[in-house]
Structure formats: structure tokens, C-alpha cells
Short mmCIF file of C-alpha atoms in Angstrom, two decimals:
data_model
loop_
_atom_site.label_atom_id
_atom_site.label_comp_id
_atom_site.label_asym_id
_atom_site.label_seq_id
_atom_site.Cartn_x
_atom_site.Cartn_y
_atom_site.Cartn_z
CA MET A 1 0.00 0.00 0.00
CA ALA A 2 1.44 3.35 -0.97
CA ASN A 3 0.77 6.47 1.06
CA ASN A 4 1.09 9.55 -1.13
CA GLY A 5 -1.00 11.99 0.93
CA GLN A 6 -1.86 15.23 -0.81
CA THR A 7 -0.54 13.99 -4.17
CA ASP A 8 -3.17 11.24 -4.30
CA THR A 9 -5.89 13.65 -3.22
CA ALA A 10 -4.94 16.17 -5.92
CA VAL A 11 -4.99 13.46 -8.58
CA LEU A 12 -8.43 12.29 -7.46
CA VAL A 13 -9.79 15.84 -7.50
CA ALA A 14 -8.49 16.29 -11.06
CA VAL A 15 -9.97 12.97 -12.23
CA LEU A 16 -13.37 13.69 -10.70
CA SER A 17 -13.46 17.23 -12.13
CA GLU A 18 -13.32 15.76 -15.65
CA ARG A 19 -16.30 13.43 -15.13
CA ALA A 20 -19.71 14.67 -16.29
CA ALA A 21 -21.38 12.49 -13.63
CA VAL A 22 -20.35 9.87 -11.09
CA ASN A 23 -22.33 7.46 -8.94
CA VAL A 24 -21.87 8.21 -5.25
CA ARG A 25 -23.03 7.13 -1.83
CA LEU A 26 -22.95 9.79 0.86
CA VAL A 27 -23.47 9.29 4.58
CA LEU A 28 -24.29 12.54 6.41
CA VAL A 29 -24.81 13.41 10.07
CA ALA A 30 -26.83 16.35 11.34
CA ASP A 31 -24.73 19.28 12.56
CA ALA A 32 -26.78 22.33 13.68
CA GLN A 33 -28.66 23.62 10.60
CA GLN A 34 -26.54 21.68 8.09
CA TRP A 35 -25.26 18.19 7.33
CA ARG A 36 -21.66 17.07 7.82
CA LEU A 37 -20.13 14.43 5.54
CA HIS A 38 -19.36 11.28 7.51
CA HIS A 39 -18.41 8.98 4.62
CA GLY A 40 -18.45 9.07 0.82
CA GLN A 41 -18.01 6.32 -1.76
CA VAL A 42 -17.35 6.78 -5.48
CA ILE A 43 -16.90 4.16 -8.21
CA LEU A 44 -15.15 5.66 -11.23
CA ASP A 45 -15.99 4.45 -14.75
CA ASP A 46 -19.31 3.03 -13.56
CA ASP A 47 -21.85 3.68 -16.30
CA THR A 48 -24.60 1.68 -14.61
CA PRO A 49 -27.68 3.87 -14.08
CA VAL A 50 -27.98 4.43 -10.35
CA THR A 51 -31.17 3.64 -8.49
CA GLU A 52 -31.61 6.59 -6.17
CA ARG A 53 -31.93 5.89 -2.46
CA VAL A 54 -32.65 8.49 0.20
CA TRP A 55 -32.86 7.47 3.86
CA ARG A 56 -33.40 10.57 5.97
CA TYR A 57 -33.64 10.69 9.76
CA SER A 58 -33.40 13.50 12.31
CA THR A 59 -29.71 12.77 13.03
CA ALA A 60 -28.45 11.12 9.83
CA CYS A 61 -29.05 10.96 6.09
CA PHE A 62 -27.98 8.31 3.58
CA LEU A 63 -27.91 9.20 -0.14
CA GLU A 64 -27.18 7.13 -3.24
CA LEU A 65 -27.40 9.11 -6.47
CA SER A 66 -25.55 10.41 -9.52
CA LEU A 67 -23.82 13.79 -9.09
CA PRO A 68 -21.76 16.02 -11.41
CA GLY A 69 -18.08 15.15 -11.20
CA PRO A 70 -17.03 18.75 -10.35
CA MET A 71 -19.47 18.78 -7.40
CA VAL A 72 -17.94 15.58 -5.98
CA ALA A 73 -14.44 17.01 -6.57
CA ALA A 74 -15.45 20.11 -4.59
CA LEU A 75 -16.67 17.95 -1.71
CA LEU A 76 -13.38 16.07 -1.80
CA ARG A 77 -11.49 19.37 -1.54
CA GLY A 78 -13.57 20.33 1.49
CA ALA A 79 -15.88 22.85 -0.18
CA ASP A 80 -19.49 22.94 1.07
CA GLN A 81 -22.14 21.99 -1.50
CA ASP A 82 -25.91 21.82 -1.87
CA VAL A 83 -26.75 18.17 -2.49
CA HIS A 84 -30.32 16.95 -2.99
CA GLY A 85 -31.66 19.99 -1.19
CA LEU A 86 -29.27 19.61 1.75
CA ARG A 87 -26.40 21.90 2.70
CA VAL A 88 -23.45 19.52 3.04
CA VAL A 89 -20.37 20.56 5.02
CA ALA A 90 -17.41 18.56 3.76
CA PRO A 91 -14.27 18.49 5.92
CA GLY A 92 -11.12 18.68 3.83
CA PRO A 93 -8.88 15.61 3.91
CA PRO A 94 -6.21 15.77 6.65
CA PRO A 95 -2.59 16.05 5.41
CA SER A 96 -1.05 12.76 4.22
CA SER A 97 -4.32 10.94 4.74
CA ALA A 98 -4.70 9.24 1.35
CA SER A 99 -3.54 5.68 0.65
CA THR A 100 -3.74 3.55 -2.47
CA SER A 101 -4.33 -0.20 -2.74
CA ARG A 102 -4.43 -2.37 -5.82
CA LEU A 103 -6.63 -5.41 -5.29
CA ARG A 104 -6.79 -8.62 -7.31
CA GLY A 105 -10.06 -9.99 -8.62
CA ARG A 106 -12.40 -11.53 -6.03
CA GLN A 107 -10.41 -9.95 -3.20
CA GLU A 108 -12.68 -8.75 -0.43
CA TRP A 109 -12.13 -5.34 1.06
CA ASP A 110 -14.70 -3.33 2.94
CA ARG A 111 -17.07 -6.31 2.61
CA ALA A 112 -17.17 -6.00 -1.20
CA THR A 113 -15.68 -8.05 -4.04
CA THR A 114 -15.61 -7.70 -7.83
CA PRO A 115 -14.70 -10.27 -10.52
CA TRP A 116 -11.97 -7.97 -11.85
CA PRO A 117 -9.08 -6.24 -10.06
CA ARG A 118 -9.50 -2.67 -8.90
CA THR A 119 -7.59 0.26 -7.47
CA GLU A 120 -8.96 1.73 -4.25
CA TRP A 121 -8.11 5.10 -2.75
CA THR A 122 -8.91 5.64 0.93
CA ILE A 123 -8.89 9.06 2.58
CA ASN A 124 -9.10 9.00 6.37
CA ARG A 125 -11.14 11.43 8.37
CA ASP A 126 -9.90 13.70 11.12
CA ALA A 127 -10.14 12.16 14.57
CA ASN A 128 -12.28 15.06 15.83
CA THR A 129 -15.53 14.16 14.11
CA LEU A 130 -19.11 13.89 15.27
CA GLN A 131 -19.88 10.58 16.95
CA LEU A 132 -23.43 9.28 16.81
CA GLY A 133 -24.89 7.41 19.74
CA HIS A 134 -27.04 4.29 19.80
CA ASP A 135 -30.43 5.97 19.37
CA LEU A 136 -33.05 4.33 17.19
CA LEU A 137 -33.24 5.68 13.64
CA VAL A 138 -36.84 6.22 12.52
CA GLY A 139 -37.74 8.39 9.55
CA GLU A 140 -37.86 8.43 5.73
CA GLY A 141 -36.14 5.08 5.36
CA PRO A 142 -35.98 1.65 7.02
CA SER A 143 -35.87 1.73 10.81
CA PHE A 144 -32.66 0.69 12.58
CA LEU A 145 -31.46 0.14 16.12
CA ASN A 146 -28.62 2.63 15.68
CA PHE A 147 -26.45 4.50 13.19
CA GLU A 148 -23.88 1.71 12.76
CA GLN A 149 -26.55 -0.81 11.76
CA ALA A 150 -27.99 1.63 9.23
CA LEU A 151 -24.50 2.32 7.86
CA SER A 152 -23.76 -1.37 7.28
CA ALA A 153 -27.16 -2.00 5.69
CA PHE A 154 -26.84 1.03 3.39
CA LEU A 155 -23.28 0.36 2.21
CA HIS A 156 -23.22 -3.45 2.20
CA GLN A 157 -26.81 -4.72 2.43
CA ARG A 158 -25.46 -6.95 5.20
CA PRO A 159 -25.86 -7.01 9.00
CA GLN A 160 -23.50 -4.97 11.08
CA ASP A 161 -20.35 -6.69 12.32
CA ARG A 162 -17.53 -5.66 14.60
CA ASN A 163 -15.50 -4.34 11.67
CA SER A 164 -18.25 -2.18 10.19
CA GLY A 165 -17.27 1.03 12.01
CA ARG A 166 -15.73 3.51 9.57
CA SER A 167 -12.56 5.54 10.01
CA ASP A 168 -12.38 6.64 6.38
CA LEU A 169 -13.88 9.83 5.03
CA TRP A 170 -13.77 8.79 1.37
CA ARG A 171 -13.36 5.53 -0.52
CA ILE A 172 -12.94 5.81 -4.29
CA GLY A 173 -12.67 2.77 -6.54
CA LEU A 174 -11.50 2.33 -10.12
CA PRO A 175 -12.16 -1.04 -11.86
CA GLN A 176 -9.17 -2.52 -13.73
CA ARG A 177 -10.71 -4.56 -16.55
CA ALA A 178 -7.70 -5.07 -18.81
CA GLY A 179 -7.58 -8.74 -17.82
CA TRP A 180 -8.73 -11.00 -15.02
CA LEU A 181 -9.06 -14.63 -14.00
CA SER A 182 -12.77 -15.39 -14.08
CA GLN A 183 -12.48 -19.04 -12.99
CA ILE A 184 -9.75 -21.47 -11.95
CA THR A 185 -10.55 -25.18 -11.81
CA ILE A 186 -8.05 -27.38 -9.94
CA GLY A 187 -8.11 -31.12 -10.49
CA PRO A 188 -5.70 -33.84 -9.34
CA ASP A 189 -3.54 -33.47 -12.47
CA LEU A 190 -4.75 -30.34 -14.30
CA LEU A 191 -5.28 -26.63 -13.61
CA THR A 192 -7.61 -24.79 -15.98
CA ALA A 193 -7.72 -20.99 -15.89
CA VAL A 194 -10.44 -19.04 -17.73
CA VAL A 195 -9.13 -15.60 -18.71
CA ASP A 196 -11.33 -12.62 -19.55
CA GLY A 197 -10.61 -8.97 -20.18
CA GLU A 198 -10.74 -5.93 -22.43
CA ALA A 199 -7.02 -5.49 -23.25
CA LEU A 200 -5.21 -8.84 -23.17
CA ASP A 201 -2.70 -8.19 -26.00
CA GLY A 202 0.84 -9.09 -24.94
CA SER A 203 -0.19 -10.69 -21.65
CA VAL A 204 1.20 -13.93 -20.20
CA LEU A 205 -0.26 -16.50 -17.83
CA GLU A 206 2.32 -17.93 -15.41
CA LEU A 207 2.10 -20.71 -12.80
CA SER A 208 4.97 -20.58 -10.29
CA TRP A 209 5.95 -22.84 -7.41
CA ALA A 210 9.08 -23.38 -5.30
CA ALA A 211 10.73 -25.78 -7.77
CA GLY A 212 9.89 -24.04 -11.04
CA ASN A 213 7.36 -22.26 -13.22
CA GLU A 214 5.47 -22.49 -16.51
CA ARG A 215 4.29 -19.71 -18.84
CA GLN A 216 1.76 -19.43 -21.65
CA SER A 217 1.12 -16.54 -23.99
CA VAL A 218 -2.45 -15.28 -23.82
CA ASP A 219 -3.93 -14.64 -27.26
CA GLY A 220 -7.38 -13.63 -26.07
CA ALA A 221 -10.15 -14.54 -23.68
CA GLY A 222 -10.57 -18.27 -23.11
CA ALA A 223 -9.40 -21.33 -21.18
CA TYR A 224 -5.70 -22.07 -20.58
CA ARG A 225 -4.42 -25.32 -19.05
CA PHE A 226 -1.42 -26.35 -16.96
CA ALA A 227 -0.61 -30.03 -16.44
CA LEU A 228 -0.08 -31.02 -12.79
CA PRO A 229 1.71 -34.39 -12.94
CA HIS A 230 2.36 -34.25 -9.18
CA GLY A 231 -0.72 -32.26 -8.20
CA LEU A 232 -0.83 -28.57 -7.35
CA ALA A 233 2.27 -27.68 -5.36
CA HIS A 234 1.84 -26.00 -1.98
CA ASP A 235 2.26 -22.20 -2.14
CA SER A 236 1.70 -22.02 -5.91
CA LEU A 237 1.06 -18.64 -7.56
CA LEU A 238 -1.02 -18.14 -10.72
CA MET A 239 -0.26 -14.78 -12.33
CA LEU A 240 -1.79 -12.98 -15.33
CA ARG A 241 0.67 -10.25 -16.30
CA ARG A 242 1.99 -8.01 -19.02
CA GLU A 243 5.75 -7.49 -18.84
CA ASP A 244 6.47 -6.37 -15.25
CA GLN A 245 2.86 -5.38 -14.40
CA TRP A 246 0.35 -7.83 -12.98
CA LEU A 247 -3.24 -7.84 -14.22
CA ASP A 248 -4.66 -10.45 -11.84
CA TRP A 249 -3.42 -13.34 -9.67
CA ARG A 250 -4.36 -16.14 -7.27
CA HIS A 251 -2.23 -17.66 -4.51
CA PHE A 252 -2.68 -21.22 -3.22
CA PRO A 253 -1.05 -21.58 0.20
CA ALA A 254 -4.19 -23.39 1.42
CA PRO A 255 -7.94 -23.23 0.93
CA THR A 256 -9.73 -20.71 3.12
CA TYR A 257 -12.10 -23.11 4.90
CA GLY A 258 -14.59 -21.39 7.14
CA ARG A 259 -13.88 -17.92 5.81
CA ALA A 260 -14.97 -15.98 2.73
CA ARG A 261 -14.45 -18.32 -0.21
CA ASP A 262 -13.08 -17.20 -3.54
CA ALA A 263 -15.99 -17.92 -5.87
CA SER A 264 -13.64 -18.04 -8.88
CA VAL A 265 -11.70 -21.09 -7.58
CA VAL A 266 -13.29 -24.51 -8.08
CA TRP A 267 -11.71 -27.63 -6.61
CA GLU A 268 -12.67 -30.44 -8.95
CA GLN A 269 -11.75 -33.08 -6.38
CA PRO A 270 -11.58 -32.34 -2.65
CA GLY A 271 -8.50 -34.51 -1.96
CA PRO A 272 -5.89 -31.96 -3.13
CA GLU A 273 -7.82 -29.21 -1.34
CA LEU A 274 -7.62 -31.13 1.94
CA GLU A 275 -3.90 -31.81 1.52
CA LEU A 276 -3.17 -28.12 0.98
CA LEU A 277 -5.18 -27.20 4.05
CA LEU A 278 -3.26 -29.66 6.20
CA ALA A 279 0.08 -28.46 4.82
CA ASN A 280 -0.11 -25.44 7.14
CA GLY A 281 -0.95 -27.53 10.20
CA GLU A 282 -3.30 -26.68 13.06
CA GLY A 283 -3.55 -22.97 13.78
CA LYS A 284 -5.92 -20.10 14.33
CA HIS A 285 -8.33 -21.39 11.67
CA LEU A 286 -7.92 -25.17 11.87
CA GLU A 287 -8.57 -27.83 14.52
CA CYS A 288 -8.24 -31.60 13.91
CA LYS A 289 -10.04 -34.45 15.67
CA GLN A 290 -9.44 -38.15 15.08
CA GLU A 291 -13.09 -39.06 15.69
CA VAL A 292 -16.34 -37.54 16.85
CA PRO A 293 -15.31 -36.46 20.35
CA GLU A 294 -16.85 -37.33 23.69
CA GLY A 295 -16.42 -35.96 27.21
CA ASP A 296 -13.82 -33.23 27.67
CA SER A 297 -12.72 -33.52 24.05
CA ARG A 298 -16.30 -32.82 22.98
CA LYS A 299 -16.39 -29.67 25.12
CA LYS A 300 -13.07 -28.51 23.65
CA MET A 301 -14.36 -28.91 20.09
CA LEU A 302 -17.57 -26.98 20.81
CA LYS A 303 -15.61 -24.20 22.55
CA THR A 304 -13.41 -23.99 19.45
CA ILE A 305 -16.46 -23.74 17.18
CA ALA A 306 -17.78 -20.89 19.35
CA ALA A 307 -14.36 -19.19 19.11
CA PHE A 308 -14.26 -19.58 15.31
CA ALA A 309 -17.74 -18.01 15.05
CA SER A 310 -16.78 -15.16 17.41
CA GLN A 311 -13.78 -14.25 15.26
CA ASP A 312 -13.23 -14.69 11.53
CA GLY A 313 -14.11 -18.35 11.11
CA GLY A 314 -12.30 -21.66 10.87
CA THR A 315 -12.70 -25.38 10.30
CA VAL A 316 -12.81 -28.50 12.43
CA LEU A 317 -11.69 -31.63 10.58
CA ILE A 318 -12.90 -34.92 12.09
CA GLY A 319 -11.04 -37.97 10.85
CA VAL A 320 -7.57 -36.39 11.10
CA ARG A 321 -5.12 -37.08 13.95
CA ASP A 322 -3.22 -34.37 15.81
CA ASP A 323 -0.11 -35.29 13.78
CA LEU A 324 -2.18 -34.43 10.62
CA GLN A 325 -2.44 -38.04 9.46
CA ILE A 326 -5.74 -38.66 7.66
CA VAL A 327 -7.31 -41.74 9.28
CA GLY A 328 -10.91 -41.18 8.23
CA LEU A 329 -14.10 -41.64 10.20
CA PRO A 330 -14.84 -45.09 11.62
CA GLU A 331 -17.19 -47.28 9.60
CA LYS A 332 -19.75 -47.52 12.43
CA PRO A 333 -21.92 -45.68 13.00
CA THR A 334 -22.43 -44.52 9.43
CA VAL A 335 -20.86 -41.27 8.27
CA ASP A 336 -24.30 -39.68 7.98
CA LYS A 337 -25.09 -40.53 11.61
CA GLN A 338 -21.75 -39.12 12.78
CA GLU A 339 -22.42 -35.89 10.88
CA LEU A 340 -25.90 -35.61 12.45
CA GLN A 341 -24.35 -36.25 15.86
CA VAL A 342 -21.97 -33.29 15.45
CA VAL A 343 -24.72 -31.03 14.09
CA GLY A 344 -26.82 -31.88 17.17
CA MET A 345 -23.93 -31.03 19.49
CA ILE A 346 -23.56 -27.60 17.90
CA ARG A 347 -27.31 -26.94 18.05
CA ASP A 348 -27.47 -27.85 21.75
CA SER A 349 -24.30 -26.12 22.97
CA VAL A 350 -23.44 -23.00 20.90
CA GLU A 351 -25.60 -19.86 21.11
CA PRO A 352 -26.77 -18.10 19.09
CA ALA A 353 -26.71 -20.65 16.28
CA PRO A 354 -23.47 -20.07 14.32
CA LEU A 355 -23.25 -19.98 10.55
CA TYR A 356 -21.50 -23.15 9.39
CA GLU A 357 -21.47 -25.82 6.72
CA SER A 358 -20.82 -29.51 7.33
CA ARG A 359 -19.59 -31.66 4.47
CA VAL A 360 -17.86 -35.00 3.99
CA ILE A 361 -14.59 -35.04 2.03
CA ASP A 362 -13.40 -38.28 0.45
CA HIS A 363 -9.63 -38.77 0.51
CA ASP A 364 -8.24 -42.03 -0.90
CA GLY A 365 -11.31 -43.91 0.27
CA LYS A 366 -11.31 -42.32 3.74
CA SER A 367 -14.09 -39.99 4.84
CA VAL A 368 -13.26 -36.75 6.65
CA LEU A 369 -15.98 -34.55 8.12
CA ALA A 370 -15.33 -30.81 7.70
CA ILE A 371 -17.26 -28.35 9.89
CA GLU A 372 -16.64 -24.98 8.20
CA VAL A 373 -17.60 -22.14 10.55
CA SER A 374 -18.07 -18.59 9.30
CA GLY A 375 -17.19 -15.56 11.39
CA GLY A 376 -20.44 -14.13 12.74
CA GLY A 377 -19.40 -10.60 13.72
CA GLN A 378 -20.47 -11.01 17.37
CA MET A 379 -19.67 -13.12 20.43
CA TYR A 380 -20.93 -16.71 20.45
CA ALA A 381 -21.18 -18.67 23.69
CA TYR A 382 -20.53 -22.29 24.58
CA ARG A 383 -23.22 -23.33 27.06
CA ASP A 384 -22.28 -26.25 29.29
CA ARG A 385 -25.05 -28.85 29.56
CA ASP A 386 -24.65 -29.17 33.34
CA SER A 387 -24.15 -25.59 34.55
CA GLN A 388 -26.05 -23.91 31.67
CA ARG A 389 -23.70 -20.94 32.10
CA PRO A 390 -22.56 -19.23 28.89
CA GLU A 391 -18.79 -19.27 28.34
CA PHE A 392 -16.95 -17.19 25.73
CA TYR A 393 -13.77 -18.15 23.90
CA ILE A 394 -11.37 -16.87 21.26
CA ARG A 395 -8.69 -18.51 19.17
CA VAL A 396 -5.03 -17.61 19.82
CA GLY A 397 -2.83 -19.48 17.36
CA PRO A 398 -3.71 -23.20 17.63
CA ASN A 399 -5.24 -22.75 21.10
CA THR A 400 -8.78 -21.97 22.25
CA VAL A 401 -8.69 -19.72 25.32
CA PRO A 402 -11.31 -17.94 27.45
CA ALA A 403 -12.19 -14.47 26.17
CA ARG A 404 -11.31 -11.57 28.46
CA HIS A 405 -13.98 -9.24 29.81
CA HIS A 406 -13.13 -6.39 27.42
CA GLU A 407 -13.24 -8.77 24.43
CA ILE A 408 -16.68 -10.01 25.45
CA ALA A 409 -17.92 -6.48 26.07
CA ALA A 410 -16.60 -5.30 22.70
CA GLY A 411 -18.43 -8.12 20.93
CA PHE A 412 -21.78 -7.28 22.50
CA ARG A 413 -21.33 -3.54 22.21
CA GLN A 414 -21.12 -3.98 18.44
CA ASP A 415 -24.41 -5.89 18.34
CA PRO A 416 -26.96 -4.42 20.78
CA SER A 417 -29.65 -6.81 19.54
CA VAL A 418 -27.98 -9.77 21.30
CA THR A 419 -29.52 -9.76 24.76
CA THR A 420 -30.74 -13.31 25.23
CA PHE A 421 -27.93 -14.84 27.27
#
């Protein structure tokens, strides 16, 4: 990430000034007889007709509309403007507050992904800004428990999570559609990459790993194949590039079980996917169990599932020993019954119900049960069957440890609707 401060801001002002119209989202907070800009989002080169949205409340206003480029440039400079009948006070960007990131296709940032790569500029706000409380928002828009919930719904159409608070004043995105990897299919002996783009002339597709690499010239959109006589090597890198500039890429250190999946990557057979996952060993996002646990081991697994859900997700693999040897589930009871047994444990002991997927992976005739837990953006509790007291845990490296009081409080403070424990 480069930090070019005022230079980046000046470039953005110049670019916006040349646009006849741009699609924007503005989040405003009431300040005396005017409205102060809290957050703005702009997508450059977006010709999609915008569907106007106006959510207006006594303390906040959310706008999605098309505005003249020079007006948005003026807001970026810190010049007050009349927008949709509102007087908007726009604080100028603090010195050296702009940073630039170049993101590959399907890379999530700020809870958003695109098929193609993009450049994102972020301009931070001054620390001395208006802070809204937790009052209900009721007005000319959907009703919300508080400002943060409305902000997440407006920007992402998703529930609020602990990372949804904003420290940035502006976020401006520019799609990079010269070339991108629209789908990668990985089989036991073949990798197929589907390339798309608007300017692919002179580009090269390269697969690199520790012991070597292979390259293919790209002569247009279509499917390109790499033979994998020994399977996909751990830590492989697939790169679409032109000379010394990358267009798009994917890295394969291990699948991201339990977290946001890359929709462009398809594992044709789950065996290689499982081997790559185990290559990194147990850690913050992976726990292995030889069989469906009982007693204290059962409690430990359920505490780990609660910890995965309370943070950014993870996976429990059942049928794998602590030394990462794949032994598979026992033949009796049936695999289906063992899966139902684990699902019942989670239902009875973790509250609220976490988001997870259970699936059986076949590896050389051995069945492994994967419980892929998504991060839920709030604290999840393990409730002991005997005491019925809720207990809260987090993951620190390969260990599940009790959450501290401030960590529990932070989790609930970010989601005021959770009051049932």
C-alpha cells in the first residue's frame, strides 16, 4: 500500500473534475442547521444507471445518487455543497491521509468483491468528528437500532459486524478490466484458468511454485491449461501479467475453509484441497479431531467452534489425527449418523446458532468430516449442559482460550440486539 497523501488527493480531484457524472453514496450526520459528511463512496468508470436511495432521519441521512463530477471534486477538496436539497459541510482531507491499494479480482475489502481487479483510494477522516450514539433511527427510510446498523445496511446490504465502524472519510474505486481470472478449476492433475478482459494483448499466464514455473502466452479470452503431474504444489502462484505489471493473480497456500471463499476457484476433487489445508498444520483457523469427540474432548471442540464463530471463522476436521495423518471416520456408526451427531452437538451447545457448513470429504477412500464455521461478527457462547452458564472463547494461534472481559464487552457492544444470554 502506498501512502502519497496530498498527491493522491490532488490526482483524485483532477480525475473527478473531468467526469460529467459519477455514482456516489454519501453518509451525512446532522450538525446544527446543516449536514456534515461522515463517509463518501465513489466508483469511477461506472456507467450503470444508479437507483436513487434516500434514507433521511433527524440525526443522519444516507444518499445514493448520480452527481456532477465537479461537485464531488469540490466535496473532496472540502468545499461545502448543496446536495439533494441539503447543505453539506465537507471536511477537507487531513494532510497525508490518502492511501492507495491495488486489489486482485475476487479480493474482499470493505465487505465487497468484484470479478476484476481494482484500485482503491482511501482518505481517512480527522479524529475530531461527530460521533453518533445508539439511538433508534426512525424516519424516511428503514428503521434501525442505531447509526452503525444503518451504515452497514446502506453500504453493504449486510448485517452490522464488529469491523463495520468507519474511520475513512472517502473511498474511491477504479475497476481494472484489462484482464482478469474469471475461474480457476483445480483437479488432481490439471489446472484450468479461464481468462477474460478488455485489453489482453501481450499478456502472459504464469504458474509458479518453489521448484519451477510455466508460462503461456495469452492470445485472447478463453481457457488455458497447466498439467499437474504431481498435483498442485503447496504455495503455488497463478499470475496474469503483461511485462512487469500484474493484471490479476491467485495464490494457493491453502484453501480458506470457514472464511470468505473465492468464488472463482473450483476444486474439482476435494483430496488436493484437503492436503493443501493440512500443509499449514493446526492454527488459528484449523482444529483436527481423530473421531467424533466425547467428554472433555467434545467440550473442547464446541468451545473452538464458538471461538471460530466469534472471530473470523475456521474449520474442524474430524477424521484427522493431531499429527495431521488422515485416518478417516470409523465405519460404524455410518458417516451420515456421525455428521448428524456433530450437528446436534452444535445446536445444543453454541448460542446463538453459528453460521456453518458440514460436508464430507473423500480422501483415498477415507471420509473426513469438515465443519466450516463462518465468522459471525459477534460473540458466540458455549453453554455447558450441566451448569447452563454461557462461556466465551477466542482462538489464539492453535489454542482456544477464554475471552477476556473487554473482548466479550466489545463483541456485545457492536451488536446491541444480542440480549438473550
